PDB file of C-alpha atoms and ligand atoms in Angstrom:
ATOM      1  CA  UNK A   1      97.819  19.952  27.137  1.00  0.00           C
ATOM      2  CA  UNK A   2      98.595  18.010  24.360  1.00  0.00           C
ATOM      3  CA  UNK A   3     102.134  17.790  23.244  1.00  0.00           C
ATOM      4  CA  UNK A   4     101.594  18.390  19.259  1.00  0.00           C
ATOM      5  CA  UNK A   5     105.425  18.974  18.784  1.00  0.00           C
ATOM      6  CA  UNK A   6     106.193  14.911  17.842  1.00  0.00           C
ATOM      7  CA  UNK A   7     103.696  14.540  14.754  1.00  0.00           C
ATOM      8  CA  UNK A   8     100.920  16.190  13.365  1.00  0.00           C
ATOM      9  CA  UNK A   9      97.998  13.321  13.753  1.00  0.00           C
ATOM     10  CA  UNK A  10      95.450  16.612  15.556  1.00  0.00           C
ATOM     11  CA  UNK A  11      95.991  19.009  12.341  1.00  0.00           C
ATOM     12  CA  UNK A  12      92.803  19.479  10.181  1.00  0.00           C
ATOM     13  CA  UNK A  13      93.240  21.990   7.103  1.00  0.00           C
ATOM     14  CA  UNK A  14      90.061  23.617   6.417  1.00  0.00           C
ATOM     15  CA  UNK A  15      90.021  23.926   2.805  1.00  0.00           C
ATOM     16  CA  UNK A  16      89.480  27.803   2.459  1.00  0.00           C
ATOM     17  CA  UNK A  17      92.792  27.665   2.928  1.00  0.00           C
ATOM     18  CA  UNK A  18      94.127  26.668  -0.359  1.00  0.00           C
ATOM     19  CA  UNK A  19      90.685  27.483  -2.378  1.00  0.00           C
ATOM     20  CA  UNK A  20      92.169  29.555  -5.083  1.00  0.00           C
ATOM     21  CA  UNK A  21      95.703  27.338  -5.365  1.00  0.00           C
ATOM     22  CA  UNK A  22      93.257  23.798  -6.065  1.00  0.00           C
ATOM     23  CA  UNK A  23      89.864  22.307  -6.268  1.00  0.00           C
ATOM     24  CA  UNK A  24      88.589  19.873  -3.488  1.00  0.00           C
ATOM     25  CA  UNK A  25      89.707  16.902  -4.671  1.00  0.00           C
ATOM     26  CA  UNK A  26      93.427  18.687  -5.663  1.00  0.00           C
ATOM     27  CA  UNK A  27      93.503  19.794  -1.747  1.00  0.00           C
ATOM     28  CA  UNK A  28      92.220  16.257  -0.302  1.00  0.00           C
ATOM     29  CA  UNK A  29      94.928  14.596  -2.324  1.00  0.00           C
ATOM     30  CA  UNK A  30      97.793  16.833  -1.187  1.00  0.00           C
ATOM     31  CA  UNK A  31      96.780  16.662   2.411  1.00  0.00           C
ATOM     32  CA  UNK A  32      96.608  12.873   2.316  1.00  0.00           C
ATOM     33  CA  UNK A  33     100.284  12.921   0.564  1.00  0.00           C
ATOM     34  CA  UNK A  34     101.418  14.653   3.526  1.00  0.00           C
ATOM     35  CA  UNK A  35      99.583  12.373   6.149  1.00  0.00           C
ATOM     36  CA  UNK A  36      97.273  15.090   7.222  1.00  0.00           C
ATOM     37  CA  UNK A  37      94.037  13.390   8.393  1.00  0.00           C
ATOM     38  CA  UNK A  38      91.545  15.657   8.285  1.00  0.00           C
ATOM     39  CA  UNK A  39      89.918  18.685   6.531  1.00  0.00           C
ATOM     40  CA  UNK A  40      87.307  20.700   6.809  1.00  0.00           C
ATOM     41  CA  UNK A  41      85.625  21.707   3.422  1.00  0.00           C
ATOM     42  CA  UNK A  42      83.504  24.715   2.104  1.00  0.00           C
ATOM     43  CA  UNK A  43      79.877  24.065   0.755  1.00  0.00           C
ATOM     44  CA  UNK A  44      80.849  26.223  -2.447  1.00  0.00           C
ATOM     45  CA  UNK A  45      84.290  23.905  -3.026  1.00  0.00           C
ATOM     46  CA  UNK A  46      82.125  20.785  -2.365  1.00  0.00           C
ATOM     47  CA  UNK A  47      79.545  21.697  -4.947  1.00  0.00           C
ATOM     48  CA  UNK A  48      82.210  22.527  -7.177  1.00  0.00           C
ATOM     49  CA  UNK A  49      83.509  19.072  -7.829  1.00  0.00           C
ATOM     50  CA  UNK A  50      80.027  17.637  -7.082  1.00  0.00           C
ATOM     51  CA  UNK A  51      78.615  15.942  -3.250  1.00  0.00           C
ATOM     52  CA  UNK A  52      79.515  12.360  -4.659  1.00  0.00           C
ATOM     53  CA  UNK A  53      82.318  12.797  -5.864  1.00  0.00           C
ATOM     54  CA  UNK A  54      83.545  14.905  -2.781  1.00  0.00           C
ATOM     55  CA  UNK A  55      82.455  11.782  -0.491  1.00  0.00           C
ATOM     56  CA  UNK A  56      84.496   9.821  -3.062  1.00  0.00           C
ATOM     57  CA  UNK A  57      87.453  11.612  -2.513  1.00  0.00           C
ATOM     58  CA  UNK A  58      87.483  11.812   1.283  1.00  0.00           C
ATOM     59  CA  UNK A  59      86.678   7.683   1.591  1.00  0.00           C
ATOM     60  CA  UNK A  60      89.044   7.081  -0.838  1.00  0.00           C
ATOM     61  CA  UNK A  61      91.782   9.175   0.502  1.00  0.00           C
ATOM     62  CA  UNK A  62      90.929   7.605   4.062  1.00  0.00           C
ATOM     63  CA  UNK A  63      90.526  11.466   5.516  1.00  0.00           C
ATOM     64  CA  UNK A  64      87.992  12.518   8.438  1.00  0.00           C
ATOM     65  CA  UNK A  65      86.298  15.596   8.548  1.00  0.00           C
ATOM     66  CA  UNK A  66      86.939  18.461  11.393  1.00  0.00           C
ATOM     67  CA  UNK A  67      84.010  20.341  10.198  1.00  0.00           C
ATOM     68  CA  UNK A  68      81.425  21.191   7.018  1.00  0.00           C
ATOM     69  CA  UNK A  69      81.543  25.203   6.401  1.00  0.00           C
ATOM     70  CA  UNK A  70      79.190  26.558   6.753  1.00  0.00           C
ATOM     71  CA  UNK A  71      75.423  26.762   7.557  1.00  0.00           C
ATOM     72  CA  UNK A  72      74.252  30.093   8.957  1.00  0.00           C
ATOM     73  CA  UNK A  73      73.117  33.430   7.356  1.00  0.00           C
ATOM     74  CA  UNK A  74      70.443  33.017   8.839  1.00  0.00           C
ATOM     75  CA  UNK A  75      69.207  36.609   9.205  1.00  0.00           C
ATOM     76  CA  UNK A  76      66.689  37.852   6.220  1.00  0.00           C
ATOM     77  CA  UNK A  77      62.999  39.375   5.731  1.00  0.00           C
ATOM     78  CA  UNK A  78      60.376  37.123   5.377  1.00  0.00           C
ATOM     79  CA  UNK A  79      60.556  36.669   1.486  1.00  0.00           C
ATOM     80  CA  UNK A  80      63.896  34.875   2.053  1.00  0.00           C
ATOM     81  CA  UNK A  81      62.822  32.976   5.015  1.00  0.00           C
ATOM     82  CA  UNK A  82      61.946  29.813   3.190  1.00  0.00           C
ATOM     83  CA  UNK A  83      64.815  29.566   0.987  1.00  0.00           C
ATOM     84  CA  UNK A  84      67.130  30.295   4.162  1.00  0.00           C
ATOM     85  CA  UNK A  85      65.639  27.541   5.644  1.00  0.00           C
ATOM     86  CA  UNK A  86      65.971  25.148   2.937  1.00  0.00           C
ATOM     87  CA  UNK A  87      69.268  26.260   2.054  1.00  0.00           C
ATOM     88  CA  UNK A  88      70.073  25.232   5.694  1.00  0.00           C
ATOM     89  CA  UNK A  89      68.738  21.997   5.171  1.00  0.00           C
ATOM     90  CA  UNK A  90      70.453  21.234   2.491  1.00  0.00           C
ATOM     91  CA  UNK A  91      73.900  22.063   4.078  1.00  0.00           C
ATOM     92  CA  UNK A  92      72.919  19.363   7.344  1.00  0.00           C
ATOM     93  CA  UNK A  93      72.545  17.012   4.672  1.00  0.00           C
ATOM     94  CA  UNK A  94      75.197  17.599   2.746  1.00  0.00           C
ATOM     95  CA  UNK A  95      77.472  17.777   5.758  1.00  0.00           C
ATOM     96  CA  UNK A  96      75.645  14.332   6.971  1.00  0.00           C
ATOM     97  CA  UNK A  97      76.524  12.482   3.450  1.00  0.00           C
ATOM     98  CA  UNK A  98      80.165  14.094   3.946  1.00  0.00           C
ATOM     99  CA  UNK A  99      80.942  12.680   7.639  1.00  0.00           C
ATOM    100  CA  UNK A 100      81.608  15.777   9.241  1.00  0.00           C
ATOM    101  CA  UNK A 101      81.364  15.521  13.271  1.00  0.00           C
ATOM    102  CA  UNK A 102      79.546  18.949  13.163  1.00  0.00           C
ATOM    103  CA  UNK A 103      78.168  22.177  10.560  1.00  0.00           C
ATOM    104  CA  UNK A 104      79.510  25.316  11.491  1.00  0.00           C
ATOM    105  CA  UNK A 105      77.358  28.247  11.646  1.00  0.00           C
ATOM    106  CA  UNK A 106      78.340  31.928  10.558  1.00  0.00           C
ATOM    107  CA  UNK A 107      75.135  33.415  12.065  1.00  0.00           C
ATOM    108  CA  UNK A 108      74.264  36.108   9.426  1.00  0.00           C
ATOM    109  CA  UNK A 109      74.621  40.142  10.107  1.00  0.00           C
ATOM    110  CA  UNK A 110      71.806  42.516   8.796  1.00  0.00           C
ATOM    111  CA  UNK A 111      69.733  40.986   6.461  1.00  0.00           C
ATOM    112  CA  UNK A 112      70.411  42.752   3.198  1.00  0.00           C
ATOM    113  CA  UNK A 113      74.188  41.459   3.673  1.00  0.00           C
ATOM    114  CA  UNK A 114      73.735  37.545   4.854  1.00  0.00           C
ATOM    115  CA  UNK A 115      70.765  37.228   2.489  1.00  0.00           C
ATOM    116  CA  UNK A 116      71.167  39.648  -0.425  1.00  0.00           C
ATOM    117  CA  UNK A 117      67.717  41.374  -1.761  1.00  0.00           C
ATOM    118  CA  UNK A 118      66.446  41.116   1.340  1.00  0.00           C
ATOM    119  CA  UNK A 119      64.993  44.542   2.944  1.00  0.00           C
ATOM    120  CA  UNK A 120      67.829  46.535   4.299  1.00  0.00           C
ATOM    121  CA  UNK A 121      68.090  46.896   8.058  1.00  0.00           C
ATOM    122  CA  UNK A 122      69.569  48.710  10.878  1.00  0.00           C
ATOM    123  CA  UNK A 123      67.814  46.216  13.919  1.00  0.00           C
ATOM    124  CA  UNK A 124      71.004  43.911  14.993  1.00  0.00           C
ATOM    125  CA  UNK A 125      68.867  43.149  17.920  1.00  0.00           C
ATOM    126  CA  UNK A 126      65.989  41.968  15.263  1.00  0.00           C
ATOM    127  CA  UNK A 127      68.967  40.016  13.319  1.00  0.00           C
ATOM    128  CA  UNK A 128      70.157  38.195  16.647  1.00  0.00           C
ATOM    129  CA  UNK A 129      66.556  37.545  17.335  1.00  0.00           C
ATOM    130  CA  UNK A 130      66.225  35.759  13.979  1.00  0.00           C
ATOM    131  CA  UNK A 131      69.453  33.993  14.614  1.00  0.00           C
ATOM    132  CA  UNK A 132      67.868  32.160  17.802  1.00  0.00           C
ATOM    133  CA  UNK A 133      64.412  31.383  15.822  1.00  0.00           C
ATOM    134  CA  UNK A 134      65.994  30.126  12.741  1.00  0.00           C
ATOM    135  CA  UNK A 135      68.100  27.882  15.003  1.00  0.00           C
ATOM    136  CA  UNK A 136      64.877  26.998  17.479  1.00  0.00           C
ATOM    137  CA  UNK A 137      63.467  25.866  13.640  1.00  0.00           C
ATOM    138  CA  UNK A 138      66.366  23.615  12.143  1.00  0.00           C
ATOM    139  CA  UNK A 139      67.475  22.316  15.249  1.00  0.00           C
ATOM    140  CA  UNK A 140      64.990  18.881  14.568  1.00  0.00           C
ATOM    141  CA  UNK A 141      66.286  18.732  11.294  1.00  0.00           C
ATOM    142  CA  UNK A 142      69.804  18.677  12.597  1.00  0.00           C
ATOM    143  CA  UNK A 143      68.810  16.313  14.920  1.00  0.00           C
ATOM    144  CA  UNK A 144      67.109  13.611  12.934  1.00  0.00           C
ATOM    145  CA  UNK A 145      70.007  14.030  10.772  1.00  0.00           C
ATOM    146  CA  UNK A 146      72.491  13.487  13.655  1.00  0.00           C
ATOM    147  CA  UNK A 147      74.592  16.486  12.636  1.00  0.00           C
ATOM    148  CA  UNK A 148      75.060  18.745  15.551  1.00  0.00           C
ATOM    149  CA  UNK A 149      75.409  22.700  14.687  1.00  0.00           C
ATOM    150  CA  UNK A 150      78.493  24.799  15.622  1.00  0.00           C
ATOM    151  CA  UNK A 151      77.949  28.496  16.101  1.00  0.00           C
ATOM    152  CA  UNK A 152      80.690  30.767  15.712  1.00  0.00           C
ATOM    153  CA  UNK A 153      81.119  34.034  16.891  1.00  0.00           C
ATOM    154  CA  UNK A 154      82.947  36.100  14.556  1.00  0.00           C
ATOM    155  CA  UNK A 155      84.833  38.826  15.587  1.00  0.00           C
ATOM    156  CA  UNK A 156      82.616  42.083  16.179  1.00  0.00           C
ATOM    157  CA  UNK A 157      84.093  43.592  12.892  1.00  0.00           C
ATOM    158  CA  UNK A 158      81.753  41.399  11.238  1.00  0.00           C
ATOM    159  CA  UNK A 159      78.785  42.320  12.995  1.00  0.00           C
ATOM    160  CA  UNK A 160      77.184  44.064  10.216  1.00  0.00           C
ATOM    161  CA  UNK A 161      77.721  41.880   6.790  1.00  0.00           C
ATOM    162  CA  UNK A 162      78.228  38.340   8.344  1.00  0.00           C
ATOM    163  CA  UNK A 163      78.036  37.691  11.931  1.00  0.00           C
ATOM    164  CA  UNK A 164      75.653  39.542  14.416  1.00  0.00           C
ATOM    165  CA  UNK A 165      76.952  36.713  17.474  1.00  0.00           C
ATOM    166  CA  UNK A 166      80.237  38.189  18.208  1.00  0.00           C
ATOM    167  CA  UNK A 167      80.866  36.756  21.185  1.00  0.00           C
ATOM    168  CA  UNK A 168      81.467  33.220  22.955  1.00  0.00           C
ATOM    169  CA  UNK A 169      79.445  34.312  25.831  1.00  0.00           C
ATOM    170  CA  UNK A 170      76.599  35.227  23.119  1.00  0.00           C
ATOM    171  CA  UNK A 171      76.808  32.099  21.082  1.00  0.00           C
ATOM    172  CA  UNK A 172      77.046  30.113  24.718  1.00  0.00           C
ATOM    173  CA  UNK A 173      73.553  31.878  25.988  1.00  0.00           C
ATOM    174  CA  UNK A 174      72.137  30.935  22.899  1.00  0.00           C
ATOM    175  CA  UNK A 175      72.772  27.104  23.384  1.00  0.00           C
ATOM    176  CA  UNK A 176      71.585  27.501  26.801  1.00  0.00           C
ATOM    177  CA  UNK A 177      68.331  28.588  25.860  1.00  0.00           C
ATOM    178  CA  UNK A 178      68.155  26.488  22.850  1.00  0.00           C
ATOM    179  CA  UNK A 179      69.472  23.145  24.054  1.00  0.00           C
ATOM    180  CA  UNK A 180      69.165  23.564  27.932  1.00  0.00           C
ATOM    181  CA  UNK A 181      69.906  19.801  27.960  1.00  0.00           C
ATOM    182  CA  UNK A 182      73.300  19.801  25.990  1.00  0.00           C
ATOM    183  CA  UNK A 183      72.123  16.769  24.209  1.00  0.00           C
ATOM    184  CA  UNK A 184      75.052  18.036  21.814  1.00  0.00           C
ATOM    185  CA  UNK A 185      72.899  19.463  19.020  1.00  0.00           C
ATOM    186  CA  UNK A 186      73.895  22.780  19.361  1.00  0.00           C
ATOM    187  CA  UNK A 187      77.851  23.907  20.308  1.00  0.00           C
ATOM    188  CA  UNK A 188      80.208  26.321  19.341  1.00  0.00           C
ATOM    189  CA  UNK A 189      83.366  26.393  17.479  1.00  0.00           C
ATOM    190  CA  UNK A 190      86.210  28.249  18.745  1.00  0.00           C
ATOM    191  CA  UNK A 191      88.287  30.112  16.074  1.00  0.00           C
ATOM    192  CA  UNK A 192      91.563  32.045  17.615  1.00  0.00           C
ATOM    193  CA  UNK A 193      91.320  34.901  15.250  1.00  0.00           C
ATOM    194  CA  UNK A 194      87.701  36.039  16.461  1.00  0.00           C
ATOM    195  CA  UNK A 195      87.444  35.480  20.165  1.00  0.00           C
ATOM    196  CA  UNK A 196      91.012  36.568  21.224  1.00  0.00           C
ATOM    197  CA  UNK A 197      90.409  40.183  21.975  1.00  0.00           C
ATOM    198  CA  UNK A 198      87.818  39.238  24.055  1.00  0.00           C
ATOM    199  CA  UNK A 199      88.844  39.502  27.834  1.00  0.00           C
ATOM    200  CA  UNK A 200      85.292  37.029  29.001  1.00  0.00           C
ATOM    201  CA  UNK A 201      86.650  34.524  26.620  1.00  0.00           C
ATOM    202  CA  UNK A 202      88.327  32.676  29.427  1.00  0.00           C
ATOM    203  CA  UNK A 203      85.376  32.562  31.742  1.00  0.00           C
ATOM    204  CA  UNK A 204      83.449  31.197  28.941  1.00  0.00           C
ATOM    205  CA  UNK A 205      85.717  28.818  27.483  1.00  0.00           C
ATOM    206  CA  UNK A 206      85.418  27.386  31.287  1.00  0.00           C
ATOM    207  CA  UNK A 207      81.281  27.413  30.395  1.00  0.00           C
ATOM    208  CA  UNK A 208      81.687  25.745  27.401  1.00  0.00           C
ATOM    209  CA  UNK A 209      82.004  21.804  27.925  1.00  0.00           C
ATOM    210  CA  UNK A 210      82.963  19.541  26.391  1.00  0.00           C
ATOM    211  CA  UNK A 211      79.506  18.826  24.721  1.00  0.00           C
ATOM    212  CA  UNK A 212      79.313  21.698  23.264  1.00  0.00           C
ATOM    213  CA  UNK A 213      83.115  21.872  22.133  1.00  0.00           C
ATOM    214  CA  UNK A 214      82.605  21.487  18.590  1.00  0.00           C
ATOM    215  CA  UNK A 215      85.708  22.534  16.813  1.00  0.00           C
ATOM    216  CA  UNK A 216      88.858  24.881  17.450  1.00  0.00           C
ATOM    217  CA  UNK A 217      89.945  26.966  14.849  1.00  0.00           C
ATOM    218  CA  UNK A 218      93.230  28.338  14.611  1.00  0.00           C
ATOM    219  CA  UNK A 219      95.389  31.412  12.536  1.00  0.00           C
ATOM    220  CA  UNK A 220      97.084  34.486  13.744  1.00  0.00           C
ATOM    221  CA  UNK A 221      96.030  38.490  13.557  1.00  0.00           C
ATOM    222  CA  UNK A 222      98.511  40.326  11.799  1.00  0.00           C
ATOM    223  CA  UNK A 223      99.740  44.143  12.764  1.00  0.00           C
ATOM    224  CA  UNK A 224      98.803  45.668  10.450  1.00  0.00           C
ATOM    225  CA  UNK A 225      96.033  44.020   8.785  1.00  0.00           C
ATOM    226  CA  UNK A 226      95.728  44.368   4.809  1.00  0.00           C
ATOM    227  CA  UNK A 227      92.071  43.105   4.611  1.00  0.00           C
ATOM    228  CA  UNK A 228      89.517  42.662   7.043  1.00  0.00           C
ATOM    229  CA  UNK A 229      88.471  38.867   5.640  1.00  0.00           C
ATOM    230  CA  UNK A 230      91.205  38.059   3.398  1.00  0.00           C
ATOM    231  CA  UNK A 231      94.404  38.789   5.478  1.00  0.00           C
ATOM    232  CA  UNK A 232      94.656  36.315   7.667  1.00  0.00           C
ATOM    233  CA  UNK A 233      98.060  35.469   9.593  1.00  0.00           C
ATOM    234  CA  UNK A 234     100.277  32.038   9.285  1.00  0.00           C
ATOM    235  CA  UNK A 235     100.226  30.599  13.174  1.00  0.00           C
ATOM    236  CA  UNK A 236     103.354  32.340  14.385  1.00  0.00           C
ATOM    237  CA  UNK A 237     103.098  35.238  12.147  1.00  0.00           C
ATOM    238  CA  UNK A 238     100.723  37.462  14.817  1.00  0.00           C
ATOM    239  CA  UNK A 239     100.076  38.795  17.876  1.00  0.00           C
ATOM    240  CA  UNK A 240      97.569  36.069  18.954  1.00  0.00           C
ATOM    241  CA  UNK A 241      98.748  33.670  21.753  1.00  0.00           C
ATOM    242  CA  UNK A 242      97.528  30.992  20.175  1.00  0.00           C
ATOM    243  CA  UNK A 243      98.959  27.484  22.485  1.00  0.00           C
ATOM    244  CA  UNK A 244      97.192  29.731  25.841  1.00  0.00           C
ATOM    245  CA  UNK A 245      93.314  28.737  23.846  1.00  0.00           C
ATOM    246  CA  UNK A 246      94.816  25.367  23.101  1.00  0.00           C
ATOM    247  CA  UNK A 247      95.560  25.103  27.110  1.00  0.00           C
ATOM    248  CA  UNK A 248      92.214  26.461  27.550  1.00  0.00           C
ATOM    249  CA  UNK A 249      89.994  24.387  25.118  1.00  0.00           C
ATOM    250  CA  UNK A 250      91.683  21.238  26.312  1.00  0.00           C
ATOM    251  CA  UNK A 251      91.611  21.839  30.123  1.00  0.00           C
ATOM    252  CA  UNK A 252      87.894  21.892  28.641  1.00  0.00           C
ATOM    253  CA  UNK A 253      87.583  18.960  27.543  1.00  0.00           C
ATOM    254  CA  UNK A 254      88.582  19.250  23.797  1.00  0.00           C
ATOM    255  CA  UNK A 255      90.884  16.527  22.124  1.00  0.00           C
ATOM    256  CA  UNK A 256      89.636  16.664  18.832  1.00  0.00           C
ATOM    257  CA  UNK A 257      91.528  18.155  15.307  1.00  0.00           C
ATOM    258  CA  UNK A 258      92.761  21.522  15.336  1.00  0.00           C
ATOM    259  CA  UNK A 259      91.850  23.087  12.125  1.00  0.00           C
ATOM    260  CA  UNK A 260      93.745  25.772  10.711  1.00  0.00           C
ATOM    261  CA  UNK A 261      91.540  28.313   8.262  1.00  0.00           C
ATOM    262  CA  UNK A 262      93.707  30.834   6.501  1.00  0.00           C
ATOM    263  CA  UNK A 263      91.415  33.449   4.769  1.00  0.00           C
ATOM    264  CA  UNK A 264      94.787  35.135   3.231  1.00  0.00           C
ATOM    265  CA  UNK A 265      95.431  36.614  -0.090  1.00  0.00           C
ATOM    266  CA  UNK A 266      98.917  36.167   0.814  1.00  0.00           C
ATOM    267  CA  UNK A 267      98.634  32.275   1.636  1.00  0.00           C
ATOM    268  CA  UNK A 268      96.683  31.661  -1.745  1.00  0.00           C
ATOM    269  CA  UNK A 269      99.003  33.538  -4.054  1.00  0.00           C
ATOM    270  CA  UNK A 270     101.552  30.311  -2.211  1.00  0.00           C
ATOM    271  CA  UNK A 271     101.758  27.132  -3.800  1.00  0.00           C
ATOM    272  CA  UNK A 272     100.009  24.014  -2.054  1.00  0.00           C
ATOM    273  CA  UNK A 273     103.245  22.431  -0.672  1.00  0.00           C
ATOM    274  CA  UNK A 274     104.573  25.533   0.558  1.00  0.00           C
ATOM    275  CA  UNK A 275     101.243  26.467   2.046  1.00  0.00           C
ATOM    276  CA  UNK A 276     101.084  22.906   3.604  1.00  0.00           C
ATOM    277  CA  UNK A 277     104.163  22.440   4.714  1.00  0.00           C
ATOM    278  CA  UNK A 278     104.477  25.957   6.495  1.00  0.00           C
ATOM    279  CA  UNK A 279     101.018  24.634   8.563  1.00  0.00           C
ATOM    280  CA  UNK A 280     102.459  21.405   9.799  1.00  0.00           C
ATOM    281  CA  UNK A 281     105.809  23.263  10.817  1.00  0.00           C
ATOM    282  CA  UNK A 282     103.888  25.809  12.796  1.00  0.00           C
ATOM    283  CA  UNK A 283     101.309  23.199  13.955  1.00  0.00           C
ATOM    284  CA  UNK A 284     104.265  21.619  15.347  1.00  0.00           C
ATOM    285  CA  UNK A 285     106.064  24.728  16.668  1.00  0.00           C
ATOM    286  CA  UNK A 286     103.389  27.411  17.622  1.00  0.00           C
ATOM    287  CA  UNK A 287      99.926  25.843  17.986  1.00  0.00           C
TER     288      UNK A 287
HETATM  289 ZN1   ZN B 301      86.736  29.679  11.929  1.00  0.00          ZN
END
């Protein structure tokens, strides 16, 4: 396991982290003042400032990218099909132009809540079903674009408004039949706050590979919990043991950026260098 104590050259900030304290280029800037050398930015903070002048920022600031977030929400009736597709398009490319190593997927839940309008559902075997053909359909475009897709299963809570792949073993059968090859198209990303309760995480993290280790997310799950999205925990601050998935990801295989992704009312109401400095100390301490 890597000793992360010394520096912090492995820490990516996804940029949801600071979204309502600064625009992209604000957060790119204040990451690269601190020697943080990677991020991992939002589709909706991207188009905010505009693609080019995103890819401007991240050149010129000399950053790498741990991730684009996020393709996915995928699950819809068939009058939202093509835009769905499209839409998913769009975010390969953009995440192509942008340099990231990989787009991460939130899969979609019932279709009236990943793809609003759409005709309400109670099938969540009929949205994971539509998860795995939407994927069987972009998986070309992904790979003539060279941009290989992370799923992520989100913690079950989700299940119904964003996420109907819940677990790793889930997302991991799902690459299996998908990309039986692991020509690295299709992988997962890892994210501490939505597989830890999940006692057949270990076996799977052993099934993942390398290959298919696509990113590692990391925050903490705080007792009690405000907010189910927007109360996310400080590394340190929760009851998730977060270095034992860092032992476990990187007996995998994994020595790429661990990206921390605060969803937090708390966190945002923080200014930037208090927000940034409080990841690199617990980075260093905690992670
Ligand atoms: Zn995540």
């Amino acid at each position: 396991m890597r000793d992360l104590s010394k520096d912090h050259r492995w820490l990516s900030i996804n940029t949801a982290t600071l979204r309502q304290q600064a625009d992209f280029v604000g957060i790119v800037e204040a990451c690269a003042k601190r020697g943080i050398r990677a991020v991992s930015p939002w589709r909706d903070q991207v188009a905010h400032v505009g693609l080019d002048r995103a890819v401007k920022a991240v050149r010129d600031a000399g950053l790498e990218l741990s991730g684009y977030c996020r393709g996915g929400m995928f699950t819809c009736d068939s009058a939202h099909r093509q835009e769905m597709l499209d839409d998913n398009r769009r975010a390969i490319d953009e995440a192509a132009a942008l340099g990231a190593p990989c787009l991460v997927l939130v899969v979609g839940g019932l279709p009236q809540y990943s793809r609003p309008g759409s005709t309400p559902s109670k099938d969540i075997r009929a949205a994971q079903a539509q998860v795995s053909d939407a994927l069987h359909l972009l998986l070309d475009h992904a790979k003539m674009a060279n941009m290989p897709l992370a799923l992520e299963p989100l913690h079950p809570m989700y299940a119904a408004d964003r996420a109907c792949v819940n677990t790793l073993r889930q997302a991991l059968d799902i690459c299996d039949a998908l990309d039986p090859s692991r020509s690295g198209a299709l992988g997962v990303a890892i994210d501490t706050f939505h597989v830890w309760w999940d006692s057949d995480v270990w076996k799977q993290i052993d099934r993942v590979g390398k290959e298919r280790l696509l990113a590692f997310h990391v925050c903490d799950w705080l007792v009690p919990m405000k907010d189910m999205l927007l109360d996310r925990g400080m590394m340190g601050d929760g009851v998730i043991d977060i270095p034992a998935y860092r032992r476990a990801v990187e007996a995998g295989g994994f020595d790429g950026f661990v990206e921390v992704e605060i969803l937090s009312n708390d966190w945002w109401s923080r200014p930037v260098d208090e927000v940034l400095d409080t990841c690199i100390a617990r980075y260093q301490t905690v992670v």
